[in-house]
PDB file of C-alpha atoms in Angstrom:
ATOM      1  CA  ASN A1440       0.000   0.000   0.000  1.00 73.00           C
ATOM      2  CA  ALA A1441       1.198   3.466  -0.871  1.00 81.00           C
ATOM      3  CA  GLY A1442      -0.865   5.012   1.945  1.00 93.00           C
ATOM      4  CA  VAL A1443      -1.511   8.720   1.382  1.00 96.00           C
ATOM      5  CA  THR A1444       0.205  10.382  -1.538  1.00 97.00           C
ATOM      6  CA  GLN A1445       0.264  14.047  -2.522  1.00 97.00           C
ATOM      7  CA  THR A1446       0.971  15.712  -5.832  1.00 97.00           C
ATOM      8  CA  PRO A1447       2.988  17.867  -6.396  1.00 97.00           C
ATOM      9  CA  LYS A1448       5.714  17.896  -3.724  1.00 95.00           C
ATOM     10  CA  PHE A1449       6.770  21.469  -4.458  1.00 96.00           C
ATOM     11  CA  ARG A1450       5.232  24.371  -6.336  1.00 96.00           C
ATOM     12  CA  VAL A1451       5.916  28.065  -6.841  1.00 97.00           C
ATOM     13  CA  LEU A1452       3.007  30.260  -7.920  1.00 97.00           C
ATOM     14  CA  LYS A1453       2.679  33.906  -8.722  1.00 97.00           C
ATOM     15  CA  THR A1454      -0.008  35.955  -7.011  1.00 98.00           C
ATOM     16  CA  GLY A1455      -3.343  35.443  -8.762  1.00 97.00           C
ATOM     17  CA  GLN A1456      -2.497  32.106 -10.342  1.00 97.00           C
ATOM     18  CA  SER A1457      -4.572  29.038  -9.634  1.00 96.00           C
ATOM     19  CA  MET A1458      -3.642  25.456  -8.918  1.00 96.00           C
ATOM     20  CA  THR A1459      -4.986  22.161  -7.621  1.00 97.00           C
ATOM     21  CA  LEU A1460      -3.318  19.902  -5.092  1.00 97.00           C
ATOM     22  CA  LEU A1461      -4.149  16.222  -5.378  1.00 97.00           C
ATOM     23  CA  CYS A1462      -4.391  13.805  -2.483  1.00 98.00           C
ATOM     24  CA  ALA A1463      -4.899  10.088  -3.009  1.00 98.00           C
ATOM     25  CA  GLN A1464      -5.289   7.253  -0.504  1.00 97.00           C
ATOM     26  CA  ASP A1465      -5.495   3.521  -1.092  1.00 96.00           C
ATOM     27  CA  MET A1466      -6.777   2.446   2.340  1.00 93.00           C
ATOM     28  CA  ASN A1467     -10.495   2.789   1.534  1.00 93.00           C
ATOM     29  CA  HIS A1468     -10.848   5.470   4.213  1.00 91.00           C
ATOM     30  CA  GLU A1469     -14.105   7.396   4.435  1.00 89.00           C
ATOM     31  CA  TYR A1470     -12.672  10.584   5.914  1.00 89.00           C
ATOM     32  CA  MET A1471     -10.135  12.846   4.285  1.00 93.00           C
ATOM     33  CA  TYR A1472      -8.650  16.182   5.396  1.00 93.00           C
ATOM     34  CA  TRP A1473      -6.562  19.072   4.191  1.00 95.00           C
ATOM     35  CA  TYR A1474      -4.312  20.970   6.641  1.00 94.00           C
ATOM     36  CA  ARG A1475      -1.838  23.769   6.297  1.00 95.00           C
ATOM     37  CA  GLN A1476       1.220  24.266   8.467  1.00 93.00           C
ATOM     38  CA  ASP A1477       3.068  27.542   8.828  1.00 91.00           C
ATOM     39  CA  PRO A1478       6.517  27.967  10.434  1.00 83.00           C
ATOM     40  CA  GLY A1479       6.502  27.383  14.172  1.00 75.00           C
ATOM     41  CA  MET A1480       2.829  26.531  14.217  1.00 76.00           C
ATOM     42  CA  GLY A1481       0.778  23.410  14.443  1.00 80.00           C
ATOM     43  CA  LEU A1482      -1.506  22.172  11.713  1.00 86.00           C
ATOM     44  CA  ARG A1483      -4.726  23.993  10.923  1.00 89.00           C
ATOM     45  CA  LEU A1484      -7.644  22.255   9.260  1.00 89.00           C
ATOM     46  CA  ILE A1485      -8.723  23.821   5.965  1.00 94.00           C
ATOM     47  CA  HIS A1486     -11.465  21.499   4.721  1.00 94.00           C
ATOM     48  CA  TYR A1487     -12.473  17.924   5.290  1.00 91.00           C
ATOM     49  CA  SER A1488     -14.732  15.253   3.840  1.00 92.00           C
ATOM     50  CA  VAL A1489     -16.694  12.507   5.570  1.00 88.00           C
ATOM     51  CA  GLY A1490     -17.422  10.599   2.386  1.00 91.00           C
ATOM     52  CA  GLU A1491     -17.503  10.623  -1.385  1.00 94.00           C
ATOM     53  CA  GLY A1492     -19.375  13.651  -2.664  1.00 94.00           C
ATOM     54  CA  THR A1493     -19.304  15.509   0.671  1.00 93.00           C
ATOM     55  CA  THR A1494     -17.083  18.337   1.897  1.00 94.00           C
ATOM     56  CA  ALA A1495     -17.128  20.711   4.848  1.00 91.00           C
ATOM     57  CA  LYS A1496     -15.201  23.732   6.119  1.00 91.00           C
ATOM     58  CA  GLY A1497     -12.537  23.500   8.771  1.00 88.00           C
ATOM     59  CA  GLU A1498     -10.790  26.254  10.738  1.00 85.00           C
ATOM     60  CA  VAL A1499      -9.285  28.235   7.853  1.00 92.00           C
ATOM     61  CA  PRO A1500     -11.312  27.579   4.674  1.00 95.00           C
ATOM     62  CA  ASP A1501     -11.164  31.035   3.072  1.00 96.00           C
ATOM     63  CA  GLY A1502      -9.405  31.137  -0.290  1.00 96.00           C
ATOM     64  CA  TYR A1503      -9.637  27.367  -0.815  1.00 98.00           C
ATOM     65  CA  ASN A1504     -12.106  25.003  -2.424  1.00 97.00           C
ATOM     66  CA  VAL A1505     -12.222  21.222  -2.325  1.00 97.00           C
ATOM     67  CA  SER A1506     -13.859  18.335  -4.123  1.00 97.00           C
ATOM     68  CA  ARG A1507     -14.271  14.627  -3.364  1.00 97.00           C
ATOM     69  CA  LEU A1508     -15.647  13.108  -6.543  1.00 95.00           C
ATOM     70  CA  LYS A1509     -14.041   9.741  -5.850  1.00 96.00           C
ATOM     71  CA  LYS A1510     -13.615   8.122  -2.461  1.00 96.00           C
ATOM     72  CA  GLN A1511      -9.881   7.757  -2.878  1.00 97.00           C
ATOM     73  CA  ASN A1512      -9.163  11.327  -3.998  1.00 98.00           C
ATOM     74  CA  PHE A1513      -9.465  14.709  -2.288  1.00 98.00           C
ATOM     75  CA  LEU A1514      -8.583  17.808  -4.281  1.00 98.00           C
ATOM     76  CA  LEU A1515      -7.623  21.202  -2.817  1.00 98.00           C
ATOM     77  CA  GLY A1516      -7.942  24.191  -5.126  1.00 98.00           C
ATOM     78  CA  LEU A1517      -6.565  27.694  -4.904  1.00 96.00           C
ATOM     79  CA  GLU A1518      -8.496  29.884  -7.330  1.00 92.00           C
ATOM     80  CA  SER A1519      -6.391  33.028  -6.942  1.00 96.00           C
ATOM     81  CA  ALA A1520      -3.228  32.412  -4.954  1.00 96.00           C
ATOM     82  CA  ALA A1521      -2.029  34.985  -2.428  1.00 97.00           C
ATOM     83  CA  PRO A1522       1.319  35.252  -0.589  1.00 97.00           C
ATOM     84  CA  SER A1523      -0.536  34.446   2.659  1.00 96.00           C
ATOM     85  CA  GLN A1524      -1.152  30.988   1.245  1.00 97.00           C
ATOM     86  CA  THR A1525       2.546  30.193   1.235  1.00 97.00           C
ATOM     87  CA  SER A1526       2.656  27.133   3.453  1.00 97.00           C
ATOM     88  CA  VAL A1527       3.149  23.393   3.659  1.00 96.00           C
ATOM     89  CA  TYR A1528      -0.058  21.525   2.899  1.00 97.00           C
ATOM     90  CA  PHE A1529      -0.759  18.115   4.356  1.00 96.00           C
ATOM     91  CA  CYS A1530      -3.480  15.730   3.382  1.00 96.00           C
ATOM     92  CA  ALA A1531      -4.710  13.023   5.736  1.00 94.00           C
ATOM     93  CA  SER A1532      -7.260  10.242   5.790  1.00 92.00           C
ATOM     94  CA  SER A1533      -8.883   8.092   8.455  1.00 88.00           C
ATOM     95  CA  TYR A1534     -11.559   5.529   9.099  1.00 81.00           C
ATOM     96  CA  SER A1535     -15.020   6.784   9.894  1.00 70.00           C
ATOM     97  CA  PHE A1536     -16.097   6.955  13.500  1.00 63.00           C
ATOM     98  CA  GLU A1537     -18.535   4.159  12.888  1.00 59.00           C
ATOM     99  CA  GLU A1538     -15.758   1.855  11.733  1.00 54.00           C
ATOM    100  CA  ARG A1539     -13.183   2.672  14.379  1.00 56.00           C
ATOM    101  CA  GLU A1540     -12.625   5.222  17.099  1.00 58.00           C
ATOM    102  CA  TRP A1541     -11.707   8.412  15.323  1.00 58.00           C
ATOM    103  CA  GLY A1542      -8.134   9.457  15.794  1.00 60.00           C
ATOM    104  CA  GLU A1543      -5.674   7.544  13.752  1.00 80.00           C
ATOM    105  CA  GLN A1544      -5.158   9.846  10.815  1.00 86.00           C
ATOM    106  CA  TYR A1545      -2.653   8.857   8.157  1.00 91.00           C
ATOM    107  CA  PHE A1546      -0.798  11.808   6.713  1.00 94.00           C
ATOM    108  CA  GLY A1547       0.784  12.363   3.343  1.00 96.00           C
ATOM    109  CA  PRO A1548       4.330  13.720   2.888  1.00 95.00           C
ATOM    110  CA  GLY A1549       3.173  17.288   2.266  1.00 96.00           C
ATOM    111  CA  THR A1550       3.251  19.848  -0.550  1.00 97.00           C
ATOM    112  CA  ARG A1551       5.469  22.883  -0.113  1.00 96.00           C
ATOM    113  CA  LEU A1552       3.801  25.861  -1.822  1.00 97.00           C
ATOM    114  CA  THR A1553       5.349  29.283  -2.282  1.00 97.00           C
ATOM    115  CA  VAL A1554       3.328  32.191  -3.621  1.00 97.00           C
ATOM    116  CA  THR A1555       5.381  35.168  -4.776  1.00 96.00           C
TER     117      THR A1555
ATOM    118  CA  ASP B1488     -13.005  20.695  21.753  1.00 59.00           C
ATOM    119  CA  ALA B1489     -10.940  21.122  24.864  1.00 65.00           C
ATOM    120  CA  LYS B1490      -7.749  23.130  24.674  1.00 82.00           C
ATOM    121  CA  THR B1491      -4.413  21.527  25.519  1.00 90.00           C
ATOM    122  CA  THR B1492      -1.284  23.027  27.068  1.00 92.00           C
ATOM    123  CA  GLN B1493       2.174  21.548  26.499  1.00 95.00           C
ATOM    124  CA  PRO B1494       5.696  22.705  27.282  1.00 96.00           C
ATOM    125  CA  THR B1495       7.423  24.322  24.341  1.00 94.00           C
ATOM    126  CA  SER B1496      10.468  22.063  24.421  1.00 96.00           C
ATOM    127  CA  MET B1497      12.122  19.271  26.393  1.00 97.00           C
ATOM    128  CA  ASP B1498      15.418  17.432  26.391  1.00 97.00           C
ATOM    129  CA  CYS B1499      15.985  13.749  27.007  1.00 96.00           C
ATOM    130  CA  ALA B1500      19.114  11.606  27.122  1.00 97.00           C
ATOM    131  CA  GLU B1501      19.269   8.750  24.657  1.00 97.00           C
ATOM    132  CA  GLY B1502      18.160   5.472  26.249  1.00 96.00           C
ATOM    133  CA  ARG B1503      16.225   7.205  28.999  1.00 97.00           C
ATOM    134  CA  ALA B1504      12.466   7.495  29.263  1.00 97.00           C
ATOM    135  CA  ALA B1505      10.951  10.657  27.797  1.00 98.00           C
ATOM    136  CA  ASN B1506       7.905  11.877  29.701  1.00 98.00           C
ATOM    137  CA  LEU B1507       5.874  14.471  27.821  1.00 97.00           C
ATOM    138  CA  PRO B1508       3.108  16.169  29.813  1.00 97.00           C
ATOM    139  CA  CYS B1509      -0.136  17.609  28.522  1.00 96.00           C
ATOM    140  CA  ASN B1510      -2.734  19.611  30.385  1.00 95.00           C
ATOM    141  CA  HIS B1511      -6.348  19.402  29.228  1.00 91.00           C
ATOM    142  CA  SER B1512      -8.276  20.680  32.226  1.00 90.00           C
ATOM    143  CA  THR B1513     -11.446  21.460  30.227  1.00 87.00           C
ATOM    144  CA  ILE B1514     -11.784  17.999  28.734  1.00 87.00           C
ATOM    145  CA  SER B1515     -15.312  16.641  28.607  1.00 83.00           C
ATOM    146  CA  GLY B1516     -16.521  13.111  29.170  1.00 82.00           C
ATOM    147  CA  ASN B1517     -16.671  12.007  25.564  1.00 79.00           C
ATOM    148  CA  GLU B1518     -13.341  13.448  24.458  1.00 82.00           C
ATOM    149  CA  TYR B1519     -10.375  11.245  23.720  1.00 85.00           C
ATOM    150  CA  VAL B1520      -6.733  12.206  24.188  1.00 89.00           C
ATOM    151  CA  TYR B1521      -4.546  11.627  21.126  1.00 90.00           C
ATOM    152  CA  TRP B1522      -0.821  11.971  20.586  1.00 94.00           C
ATOM    153  CA  TYR B1523       0.884  12.527  17.275  1.00 93.00           C
ATOM    154  CA  ARG B1524       4.445  13.419  16.416  1.00 96.00           C
ATOM    155  CA  GLN B1525       6.034  15.177  13.495  1.00 94.00           C
ATOM    156  CA  ILE B1526       9.598  14.496  12.535  1.00 93.00           C
ATOM    157  CA  HIS B1527      11.186  17.353  10.638  1.00 86.00           C
ATOM    158  CA  SER B1528       9.435  18.130   7.331  1.00 81.00           C
ATOM    159  CA  GLN B1529       7.389  14.923   7.383  1.00 90.00           C
ATOM    160  CA  GLY B1530       3.660  14.447   7.836  1.00 92.00           C
ATOM    161  CA  PRO B1531       2.476  13.864  11.415  1.00 92.00           C
ATOM    162  CA  GLN B1532       2.459  10.297  12.667  1.00 93.00           C
ATOM    163  CA  TYR B1533      -0.140   8.829  15.002  1.00 91.00           C
ATOM    164  CA  ILE B1534       1.295   7.474  18.265  1.00 95.00           C
ATOM    165  CA  ILE B1535      -1.474   6.522  20.659  1.00 93.00           C
ATOM    166  CA  HIS B1536      -4.851   7.551  22.039  1.00 89.00           C
ATOM    167  CA  GLY B1537      -7.015   6.877  25.079  1.00 90.00           C
ATOM    168  CA  LEU B1538     -10.182   7.818  26.898  1.00 88.00           C
ATOM    169  CA  LYS B1539      -9.864   6.939  30.581  1.00 90.00           C
ATOM    170  CA  ASN B1540      -7.534   4.001  31.018  1.00 87.00           C
ATOM    171  CA  ASN B1541      -3.816   3.968  30.532  1.00 94.00           C
ATOM    172  CA  GLU B1542      -2.805   2.643  27.138  1.00 94.00           C
ATOM    173  CA  THR B1543       0.345   1.033  25.788  1.00 96.00           C
ATOM    174  CA  ASN B1544       1.437   0.062  22.315  1.00 94.00           C
ATOM    175  CA  GLU B1545       4.701  -0.716  20.592  1.00 94.00           C
ATOM    176  CA  MET B1546       5.639   2.966  20.411  1.00 94.00           C
ATOM    177  CA  ALA B1547       4.631   4.479  23.728  1.00 97.00           C
ATOM    178  CA  SER B1548       2.517   4.500  26.859  1.00 98.00           C
ATOM    179  CA  LEU B1549      -0.217   6.991  27.671  1.00 97.00           C
ATOM    180  CA  ILE B1550      -0.991   7.753  31.295  1.00 97.00           C
ATOM    181  CA  ILE B1551      -4.234   9.671  31.907  1.00 96.00           C
ATOM    182  CA  THR B1552      -4.939  11.023  35.390  1.00 96.00           C
ATOM    183  CA  GLU B1553      -8.046   9.852  37.163  1.00 94.00           C
ATOM    184  CA  ASP B1554      -9.763  13.234  36.747  1.00 94.00           C
ATOM    185  CA  ARG B1555      -8.655  13.209  33.066  1.00 94.00           C
ATOM    186  CA  LYS B1556      -7.391  16.775  33.309  1.00 94.00           C
ATOM    187  CA  SER B1557      -3.873  15.859  32.290  1.00 95.00           C
ATOM    188  CA  SER B1558      -1.928  13.078  30.640  1.00 96.00           C
ATOM    189  CA  THR B1559       1.649  12.004  30.013  1.00 97.00           C
ATOM    190  CA  LEU B1560       3.103  10.355  26.953  1.00 98.00           C
ATOM    191  CA  ILE B1561       6.001   8.065  27.809  1.00 98.00           C
ATOM    192  CA  LEU B1562       8.621   6.928  25.328  1.00 97.00           C
ATOM    193  CA  PRO B1563      10.299   4.209  27.406  1.00 96.00           C
ATOM    194  CA  HIS B1564      13.737   4.205  25.775  1.00 95.00           C
ATOM    195  CA  ALA B1565      14.176   7.334  23.705  1.00 96.00           C
ATOM    196  CA  THR B1566      16.431   7.194  20.658  1.00 97.00           C
ATOM    197  CA  LEU B1567      17.844   9.972  18.495  1.00 96.00           C
ATOM    198  CA  ARG B1568      15.134   9.179  15.939  1.00 95.00           C
ATOM    199  CA  ASP B1569      12.491  10.203  18.497  1.00 97.00           C
ATOM    200  CA  THR B1570      13.573  13.838  18.165  1.00 97.00           C
ATOM    201  CA  ALA B1571      10.381  15.470  16.887  1.00 97.00           C
ATOM    202  CA  VAL B1572       7.481  17.768  17.748  1.00 95.00           C
ATOM    203  CA  TYR B1573       4.866  15.944  19.811  1.00 96.00           C
ATOM    204  CA  TYR B1574       1.250  17.058  19.667  1.00 94.00           C
ATOM    205  CA  CYS B1575      -1.341  16.357  22.326  1.00 94.00           C
ATOM    206  CA  ILE B1576      -4.868  16.672  20.976  1.00 88.00           C
ATOM    207  CA  VAL B1577      -8.253  16.295  22.605  1.00 85.00           C
ATOM    208  CA  ARG B1578     -11.027  15.284  20.231  1.00 76.00           C
ATOM    209  CA  ALA B1579     -14.558  14.108  20.125  1.00 67.00           C
ATOM    210  CA  TYR B1580     -16.555  13.298  17.080  1.00 60.00           C
ATOM    211  CA  ASN B1581     -19.501  15.556  16.577  1.00 57.00           C
ATOM    212  CA  THR B1582     -21.649  16.296  13.614  1.00 45.00           C
ATOM    213  CA  GLY B1583     -20.851  19.972  13.964  1.00 45.00           C
ATOM    214  CA  GLY B1584     -17.553  19.487  12.249  1.00 47.00           C
ATOM    215  CA  PHE B1585     -13.951  18.617  12.717  1.00 55.00           C
ATOM    216  CA  LYS B1586     -12.054  21.522  14.205  1.00 57.00           C
ATOM    217  CA  THR B1587      -8.951  19.640  15.192  1.00 64.00           C
ATOM    218  CA  ILE B1588      -6.500  21.901  16.967  1.00 70.00           C
ATOM    219  CA  PHE B1589      -2.951  20.600  16.841  1.00 76.00           C
ATOM    220  CA  GLY B1590      -1.373  23.571  18.597  1.00 77.00           C
ATOM    221  CA  ALA B1591       2.376  24.186  18.675  1.00 81.00           C
ATOM    222  CA  GLY B1592       3.259  20.935  20.471  1.00 92.00           C
ATOM    223  CA  THR B1593       6.395  20.043  22.445  1.00 96.00           C
ATOM    224  CA  ARG B1594       9.712  19.931  20.652  1.00 95.00           C
ATOM    225  CA  LEU B1595      11.586  16.936  22.081  1.00 98.00           C
ATOM    226  CA  PHE B1596      15.359  16.823  21.657  1.00 97.00           C
ATOM    227  CA  VAL B1597      16.935  13.442  22.322  1.00 97.00           C
ATOM    228  CA  LYS B1598      20.652  13.857  22.970  1.00 96.00           C
ATOM    229  CA  ALA B1599      23.401  11.281  22.747  1.00 94.00           C
TER     230      ALA B1599
END
């Protein structure tokens, strides 16, 4: 199993450009999440999904959109990138609460995004 | 979700037990305590979680006080590879949404 993979690993954008980050998991997990991590800070939840076709806002959703068209994929979009979105983005997935006690999230290796 | 308080950093000698404290005085009855760690530049890694009872797995032990207001993560024989940021999180599932707060964590330095 590859676990959670993220594409791309690195990206540099100019202000106003758009891009999509792809997260894929092969563990048949129901729940998927997108976090951002800024220097010296913990992770902050951007958006999450509790199943195929569903998405919901986390702590810091502004400026981002997400889609979960397939159970194994969770896409994070930046429509008009801003320097404040320079960060490391982590995707994670987990079992649903009904399947197992929530908690054990599996994280991807991260995408380092710089917006100039 | 309850807020957690952790020391900013700690040192530990290699081979010794590392005891990482976490205060969660506002924890409610249905909230679990989780520990994750993040080794430099990597994605966070799940370590252990518990509700009331002490828990042990191949990585660590989790000691939760009887009043559940604090807990301690114990790495029994710390190695240099255990140098990482350790996050204590208190979570409960609710249909209102997932607002997981990782916080800044404790930076553990294991020294030879």
